[in-house]
Amino acid sequence: MTYHLEGRLLEVCTCGTHCPCRPAGEPDGSDCEAMNAWHVERGTIDGTDVSGLTLVALGHVHGHVLQGRPVVYYVDDKATGEQQAALISAWTGQQGGPLADVASLIGEVAGVERALMTFSIRQGKGQLRVGQAIEAVVTRPDVGEHAMSDMSQPHSDICTTLPGEKSQPAQVTTYRVALPSYGFALDLRDYPAIQGRFRFEG
């Protein structure tokens, strides 16, 4: 079982600017709705090429993130059956390695859906669209050059979905989630987010 995956991450949750899960706290008000989108620019999983595909996870956290949560995965509708199986296998920890650590944060699978996806985030700006269910318009916050060059290195953070890589702040000017069958309904403006590049090998 081997994989090599490189690409970009967008993470949005309904907590405040400083995620309380990072210092092993609980979400604001004990509840958090979190979205992680991984766009694979280059990558293979057990010999299956998954380059150019996007995988999105939506989860509802109650209490600390390490206690687990149900999660709905959205798979890029460009994926073949083999590619979808490979992506879900890797991101649910079945392939081991760093993605098994990420899987421990994401939680148990409540459902797997497919949708037309657009992931056009470059240099901290762009857009994520997942069918009619998710829309996020992303920009870099105005925090100054020094702050942008001194972002977190989450390799020492047990709650990161970017192990070993740097994360940077972002802002979603629009963030909408409409997935009532799983209990998700959000419409937010000018909300903090996290972006970064990932490189997973296992």
PDB file of C-alpha atoms in Angstrom:
ATOM      1  CA  MET A   1       0.000   0.000   0.000  1.00  0.00           C
ATOM      2  CA  THR A   2       1.652   3.204  -1.172  1.00  0.00           C
ATOM      3  CA  TYR A   3       0.600   6.714  -2.078  1.00  0.00           C
ATOM      4  CA  HIS A   4       2.193   9.994  -3.062  1.00  0.00           C
ATOM      5  CA  LEU A   5      -0.126  13.013  -3.146  1.00  0.00           C
ATOM      6  CA  GLU A   6       0.551  16.725  -3.632  1.00  0.00           C
ATOM      7  CA  GLY A   7      -1.895  19.577  -3.899  1.00  0.00           C
ATOM      8  CA  ARG A   8      -3.853  22.312  -2.160  1.00  0.00           C
ATOM      9  CA  LEU A   9      -6.117  22.411   0.877  1.00  0.00           C
ATOM     10  CA  LEU A  10      -8.945  24.725   1.885  1.00  0.00           C
ATOM     11  CA  GLU A  11     -10.390  24.373   5.390  1.00  0.00           C
ATOM     12  CA  VAL A  12     -13.361  26.317   6.780  1.00  0.00           C
ATOM     13  CA  CYS A  13     -15.066  25.791  10.122  1.00  0.00           C
ATOM     14  CA  THR A  14     -17.675  27.702  12.092  1.00  0.00           C
ATOM     15  CA  CYS A  15     -15.385  28.466  15.038  1.00  0.00           C
ATOM     16  CA  GLY A  16     -13.710  31.865  15.500  1.00  0.00           C
ATOM     17  CA  THR A  17     -10.450  33.113  14.046  1.00  0.00           C
ATOM     18  CA  HIS A  18      -8.256  31.075  16.403  1.00  0.00           C
ATOM     19  CA  CYS A  19      -9.371  27.459  16.207  1.00  0.00           C
ATOM     20  CA  PRO A  20      -9.831  26.198  19.783  1.00  0.00           C
ATOM     21  CA  CYS A  21      -9.141  22.607  18.715  1.00  0.00           C
ATOM     22  CA  ARG A  22      -5.475  23.495  18.101  1.00  0.00           C
ATOM     23  CA  PRO A  23      -4.649  23.815  21.822  1.00  0.00           C
ATOM     24  CA  ALA A  24      -6.809  20.762  22.602  1.00  0.00           C
ATOM     25  CA  GLY A  25      -9.907  22.796  23.449  1.00  0.00           C
ATOM     26  CA  GLU A  26     -13.500  22.382  22.314  1.00  0.00           C
ATOM     27  CA  PRO A  27     -15.288  24.180  19.461  1.00  0.00           C
ATOM     28  CA  ASP A  28     -16.988  27.491  20.163  1.00  0.00           C
ATOM     29  CA  GLY A  29     -20.225  26.581  21.926  1.00  0.00           C
ATOM     30  CA  SER A  30     -19.094  22.907  21.831  1.00  0.00           C
ATOM     31  CA  ASP A  31     -20.250  22.562  18.202  1.00  0.00           C
ATOM     32  CA  CYS A  32     -18.488  23.128  14.891  1.00  0.00           C
ATOM     33  CA  GLU A  33     -19.326  22.447  11.265  1.00  0.00           C
ATOM     34  CA  ALA A  34     -16.096  21.885   9.362  1.00  0.00           C
ATOM     35  CA  MET A  35     -15.255  21.540   5.678  1.00  0.00           C
ATOM     36  CA  ASN A  36     -11.957  20.293   4.231  1.00  0.00           C
ATOM     37  CA  ALA A  37     -11.289  20.307   0.490  1.00  0.00           C
ATOM     38  CA  TRP A  38      -8.178  18.621  -0.917  1.00  0.00           C
ATOM     39  CA  HIS A  39      -7.362  19.223  -4.576  1.00  0.00           C
ATOM     40  CA  VAL A  40      -4.791  16.683  -5.803  1.00  0.00           C
ATOM     41  CA  GLU A  41      -2.532  18.308  -8.374  1.00  0.00           C
ATOM     42  CA  ARG A  42      -0.307  15.231  -8.734  1.00  0.00           C
ATOM     43  CA  GLY A  43      -0.709  11.874  -7.091  1.00  0.00           C
ATOM     44  CA  THR A  44      -1.125   8.124  -7.139  1.00  0.00           C
ATOM     45  CA  ILE A  45      -2.660   5.684  -4.659  1.00  0.00           C
ATOM     46  CA  ASP A  46      -1.561   2.059  -5.062  1.00  0.00           C
ATOM     47  CA  GLY A  47      -0.708   2.817  -8.676  1.00  0.00           C
ATOM     48  CA  THR A  48      -4.023   4.555  -9.428  1.00  0.00           C
ATOM     49  CA  ASP A  49      -3.499   8.063 -10.796  1.00  0.00           C
ATOM     50  CA  VAL A  50      -5.755  10.556  -8.978  1.00  0.00           C
ATOM     51  CA  SER A  51      -4.193  13.745 -10.363  1.00  0.00           C
ATOM     52  CA  GLY A  52      -6.599  16.613 -10.969  1.00  0.00           C
ATOM     53  CA  LEU A  53      -9.311  15.286  -8.632  1.00  0.00           C
ATOM     54  CA  THR A  54     -10.844  16.973  -5.587  1.00  0.00           C
ATOM     55  CA  LEU A  55     -12.126  15.349  -2.393  1.00  0.00           C
ATOM     56  CA  VAL A  56     -14.251  17.244   0.134  1.00  0.00           C
ATOM     57  CA  ALA A  57     -15.199  16.268   3.694  1.00  0.00           C
ATOM     58  CA  LEU A  58     -18.064  17.845   5.650  1.00  0.00           C
ATOM     59  CA  GLY A  59     -18.277  17.074   9.349  1.00  0.00           C
ATOM     60  CA  HIS A  60     -20.223  18.130  12.424  1.00  0.00           C
ATOM     61  CA  VAL A  61     -18.027  18.245  15.534  1.00  0.00           C
ATOM     62  CA  HIS A  62     -19.571  18.121  19.003  1.00  0.00           C
ATOM     63  CA  GLY A  63     -16.975  18.319  21.765  1.00  0.00           C
ATOM     64  CA  HIS A  64     -13.277  17.959  20.978  1.00  0.00           C
ATOM     65  CA  VAL A  65     -12.361  16.916  17.452  1.00  0.00           C
ATOM     66  CA  LEU A  66     -10.404  13.863  18.645  1.00  0.00           C
ATOM     67  CA  GLN A  67     -13.631  12.370  19.996  1.00  0.00           C
ATOM     68  CA  GLY A  68     -14.657  11.698  16.390  1.00  0.00           C
ATOM     69  CA  ARG A  69     -17.584  12.822  14.261  1.00  0.00           C
ATOM     70  CA  PRO A  70     -19.745  11.680  11.353  1.00  0.00           C
ATOM     71  CA  VAL A  71     -18.464  12.957   8.010  1.00  0.00           C
ATOM     72  CA  VAL A  72     -19.871  13.163   4.489  1.00  0.00           C
ATOM     73  CA  TYR A  73     -17.370  12.845   1.631  1.00  0.00           C
ATOM     74  CA  TYR A  74     -17.911  14.459  -1.745  1.00  0.00           C
ATOM     75  CA  VAL A  75     -15.920  12.893  -4.578  1.00  0.00           C
ATOM     76  CA  ASP A  76     -15.144  14.709  -7.836  1.00  0.00           C
ATOM     77  CA  ASP A  77     -17.546  13.417 -10.474  1.00  0.00           C
ATOM     78  CA  LYS A  78     -14.619  13.138 -12.913  1.00  0.00           C
ATOM     79  CA  ALA A  79     -13.331  10.223 -10.805  1.00  0.00           C
ATOM     80  CA  THR A  80     -13.750   6.689 -12.084  1.00  0.00           C
ATOM     81  CA  GLY A  81     -14.968   3.993  -9.707  1.00  0.00           C
ATOM     82  CA  GLU A  82     -11.366   2.891  -9.201  1.00  0.00           C
ATOM     83  CA  GLN A  83     -10.223   6.443  -8.453  1.00  0.00           C
ATOM     84  CA  GLN A  84     -13.088   7.035  -6.020  1.00  0.00           C
ATOM     85  CA  ALA A  85     -12.302   3.822  -4.147  1.00  0.00           C
ATOM     86  CA  ALA A  86      -8.622   4.801  -3.947  1.00  0.00           C
ATOM     87  CA  LEU A  87      -9.370   8.298  -2.613  1.00  0.00           C
ATOM     88  CA  ILE A  88     -11.815   7.069   0.034  1.00  0.00           C
ATOM     89  CA  SER A  89      -9.444   4.278   1.043  1.00  0.00           C
ATOM     90  CA  ALA A  90      -6.539   6.692   1.542  1.00  0.00           C
ATOM     91  CA  TRP A  91      -8.480   9.463   3.294  1.00  0.00           C
ATOM     92  CA  THR A  92     -10.220   7.050   5.681  1.00  0.00           C
ATOM     93  CA  GLY A  93      -6.846   5.792   6.874  1.00  0.00           C
ATOM     94  CA  GLN A  94      -6.902   2.348   5.245  1.00  0.00           C
ATOM     95  CA  GLN A  95      -3.587   3.047   3.484  1.00  0.00           C
ATOM     96  CA  GLY A  96      -1.796   4.072   6.701  1.00  0.00           C
ATOM     97  CA  GLY A  97       0.820   6.830   6.816  1.00  0.00           C
ATOM     98  CA  PRO A  98       0.052  10.512   7.499  1.00  0.00           C
ATOM     99  CA  LEU A  99      -3.445  10.236   6.048  1.00  0.00           C
ATOM    100  CA  ALA A 100      -4.314   7.757   8.798  1.00  0.00           C
ATOM    101  CA  ASP A 101      -3.563  10.568  11.268  1.00  0.00           C
ATOM    102  CA  VAL A 102      -5.760  12.937   9.257  1.00  0.00           C
ATOM    103  CA  ALA A 103      -8.516  10.305   9.194  1.00  0.00           C
ATOM    104  CA  SER A 104      -8.507  10.196  12.994  1.00  0.00           C
ATOM    105  CA  LEU A 105      -9.543  13.876  12.925  1.00  0.00           C
ATOM    106  CA  ILE A 106     -12.092  13.554  10.145  1.00  0.00           C
ATOM    107  CA  GLY A 107     -14.236  10.833  11.758  1.00  0.00           C
ATOM    108  CA  GLU A 108     -16.535   8.037  10.643  1.00  0.00           C
ATOM    109  CA  VAL A 109     -18.083   8.007   7.174  1.00  0.00           C
ATOM    110  CA  ALA A 110     -21.776   8.947   7.230  1.00  0.00           C
ATOM    111  CA  GLY A 111     -22.096   9.092   3.454  1.00  0.00           C
ATOM    112  CA  VAL A 112     -20.280   9.379   0.118  1.00  0.00           C
ATOM    113  CA  GLU A 113     -21.656  11.640  -2.631  1.00  0.00           C
ATOM    114  CA  ARG A 114     -20.426  12.676  -6.066  1.00  0.00           C
ATOM    115  CA  ALA A 115     -20.625  16.153  -7.584  1.00  0.00           C
ATOM    116  CA  LEU A 116     -19.228  18.395 -10.279  1.00  0.00           C
ATOM    117  CA  MET A 117     -16.368  20.306  -8.644  1.00  0.00           C
ATOM    118  CA  THR A 118     -14.374  23.467  -9.252  1.00  0.00           C
ATOM    119  CA  PHE A 119     -11.225  24.148  -7.216  1.00  0.00           C
ATOM    120  CA  SER A 120      -9.539  27.243  -8.626  1.00  0.00           C
ATOM    121  CA  ILE A 121      -7.692  28.588  -5.575  1.00  0.00           C
ATOM    122  CA  ARG A 122      -4.252  29.958  -6.433  1.00  0.00           C
ATOM    123  CA  GLN A 123      -2.033  32.237  -4.344  1.00  0.00           C
ATOM    124  CA  GLY A 124      -4.700  32.443  -1.697  1.00  0.00           C
ATOM    125  CA  LYS A 125      -7.557  33.526  -3.954  1.00  0.00           C
ATOM    126  CA  GLY A 126     -10.198  31.704  -5.926  1.00  0.00           C
ATOM    127  CA  GLN A 127     -13.269  29.572  -5.621  1.00  0.00           C
ATOM    128  CA  LEU A 128     -14.486  26.163  -4.531  1.00  0.00           C
ATOM    129  CA  ARG A 129     -17.764  24.795  -5.872  1.00  0.00           C
ATOM    130  CA  VAL A 130     -19.216  21.387  -5.104  1.00  0.00           C
ATOM    131  CA  GLY A 131     -22.334  20.869  -7.166  1.00  0.00           C
ATOM    132  CA  GLN A 132     -25.245  22.783  -5.623  1.00  0.00           C
ATOM    133  CA  ALA A 133     -24.109  21.865  -2.097  1.00  0.00           C
ATOM    134  CA  ILE A 134     -21.031  24.006  -1.355  1.00  0.00           C
ATOM    135  CA  GLU A 135     -19.720  27.354  -2.528  1.00  0.00           C
ATOM    136  CA  ALA A 136     -16.713  29.211  -1.109  1.00  0.00           C
ATOM    137  CA  VAL A 137     -15.167  32.382  -2.524  1.00  0.00           C
ATOM    138  CA  VAL A 138     -11.688  32.784  -1.062  1.00  0.00           C
ATOM    139  CA  THR A 139      -9.321  35.728  -0.608  1.00  0.00           C
ATOM    140  CA  ARG A 140      -6.205  36.370   1.435  1.00  0.00           C
ATOM    141  CA  PRO A 141      -6.893  38.463   4.537  1.00  0.00           C
ATOM    142  CA  ASP A 142      -5.094  41.787   4.902  1.00  0.00           C
ATOM    143  CA  VAL A 143      -2.738  40.774   7.739  1.00  0.00           C
ATOM    144  CA  GLY A 144       0.529  42.238   6.435  1.00  0.00           C
ATOM    145  CA  GLU A 145       3.552  40.631   4.800  1.00  0.00           C
ATOM    146  CA  HIS A 146       5.298  39.760   8.087  1.00  0.00           C
ATOM    147  CA  ALA A 147       2.262  37.906   9.396  1.00  0.00           C
ATOM    148  CA  MET A 148       1.831  36.028   6.132  1.00  0.00           C
ATOM    149  CA  SER A 149       5.471  34.899   6.211  1.00  0.00           C
ATOM    150  CA  ASP A 150       5.203  33.691   9.797  1.00  0.00           C
ATOM    151  CA  MET A 151       2.326  31.246   9.548  1.00  0.00           C
ATOM    152  CA  SER A 152       1.944  28.109  11.612  1.00  0.00           C
ATOM    153  CA  GLN A 153       3.928  24.971  10.922  1.00  0.00           C
ATOM    154  CA  PRO A 154       1.417  22.386  12.082  1.00  0.00           C
ATOM    155  CA  HIS A 155       3.764  19.393  12.191  1.00  0.00           C
ATOM    156  CA  SER A 156       3.673  19.731  15.983  1.00  0.00           C
ATOM    157  CA  ASP A 157      -0.095  20.303  16.082  1.00  0.00           C
ATOM    158  CA  ILE A 158      -2.149  17.176  16.795  1.00  0.00           C
ATOM    159  CA  CYS A 159      -5.235  18.719  15.171  1.00  0.00           C
ATOM    160  CA  THR A 160      -3.822  19.654  11.791  1.00  0.00           C
ATOM    161  CA  THR A 161      -4.946  18.320   8.431  1.00  0.00           C
ATOM    162  CA  LEU A 162      -1.606  19.508   6.971  1.00  0.00           C
ATOM    163  CA  PRO A 163       0.970  17.417   8.879  1.00  0.00           C
ATOM    164  CA  GLY A 164       4.495  18.620   8.182  1.00  0.00           C
ATOM    165  CA  GLU A 165       3.441  21.573   6.029  1.00  0.00           C
ATOM    166  CA  LYS A 166       2.729  25.273   6.546  1.00  0.00           C
ATOM    167  CA  SER A 167      -0.762  26.701   6.708  1.00  0.00           C
ATOM    168  CA  GLN A 168      -1.824  30.256   5.940  1.00  0.00           C
ATOM    169  CA  PRO A 169      -4.882  32.290   6.871  1.00  0.00           C
ATOM    170  CA  ALA A 170      -7.555  32.911   4.282  1.00  0.00           C
ATOM    171  CA  GLN A 171     -10.950  34.534   4.241  1.00  0.00           C
ATOM    172  CA  VAL A 172     -14.126  33.325   2.583  1.00  0.00           C
ATOM    173  CA  THR A 173     -16.116  36.325   1.404  1.00  0.00           C
ATOM    174  CA  THR A 174     -18.945  33.874   0.706  1.00  0.00           C
ATOM    175  CA  TYR A 175     -19.359  30.419   2.257  1.00  0.00           C
ATOM    176  CA  ARG A 176     -22.534  28.488   1.608  1.00  0.00           C
ATOM    177  CA  VAL A 177     -23.419  24.878   2.425  1.00  0.00           C
ATOM    178  CA  ALA A 178     -26.813  23.408   1.504  1.00  0.00           C
ATOM    179  CA  LEU A 179     -27.013  19.715   2.337  1.00  0.00           C
ATOM    180  CA  PRO A 180     -30.208  19.310   4.378  1.00  0.00           C
ATOM    181  CA  SER A 181     -30.307  15.522   4.079  1.00  0.00           C
ATOM    182  CA  TYR A 182     -27.228  15.437   6.342  1.00  0.00           C
ATOM    183  CA  GLY A 183     -28.169  18.436   8.463  1.00  0.00           C
ATOM    184  CA  PHE A 184     -25.879  21.078   6.875  1.00  0.00           C
ATOM    185  CA  ALA A 185     -27.218  24.571   6.133  1.00  0.00           C
ATOM    186  CA  LEU A 186     -24.807  27.532   6.273  1.00  0.00           C
ATOM    187  CA  ASP A 187     -24.681  30.961   4.660  1.00  0.00           C
ATOM    188  CA  LEU A 188     -21.716  33.005   5.956  1.00  0.00           C
ATOM    189  CA  ARG A 189     -19.922  36.136   4.800  1.00  0.00           C
ATOM    190  CA  ASP A 190     -16.355  37.368   5.472  1.00  0.00           C
ATOM    191  CA  TYR A 191     -15.356  34.370   7.547  1.00  0.00           C
ATOM    192  CA  PRO A 192     -11.865  33.099   8.485  1.00  0.00           C
ATOM    193  CA  ALA A 193     -10.439  30.032   6.768  1.00  0.00           C
ATOM    194  CA  ILE A 194      -7.167  28.104   6.378  1.00  0.00           C
ATOM    195  CA  GLN A 195      -5.325  27.323   3.176  1.00  0.00           C
ATOM    196  CA  GLY A 196      -2.109  25.538   2.377  1.00  0.00           C
ATOM    197  CA  ARG A 197      -0.295  22.962   0.304  1.00  0.00           C
ATOM    198  CA  PHE A 198      -0.130  19.287   1.228  1.00  0.00           C
ATOM    199  CA  ARG A 199       2.321  16.518   0.447  1.00  0.00           C
ATOM    200  CA  PHE A 200       1.337  13.096   1.742  1.00  0.00           C
ATOM    201  CA  GLU A 201       3.479   9.968   1.349  1.00  0.00           C
ATOM    202  CA  GLY A 202       2.642   6.625   2.826  1.00  0.00           C
TER     203      GLY A 202
END
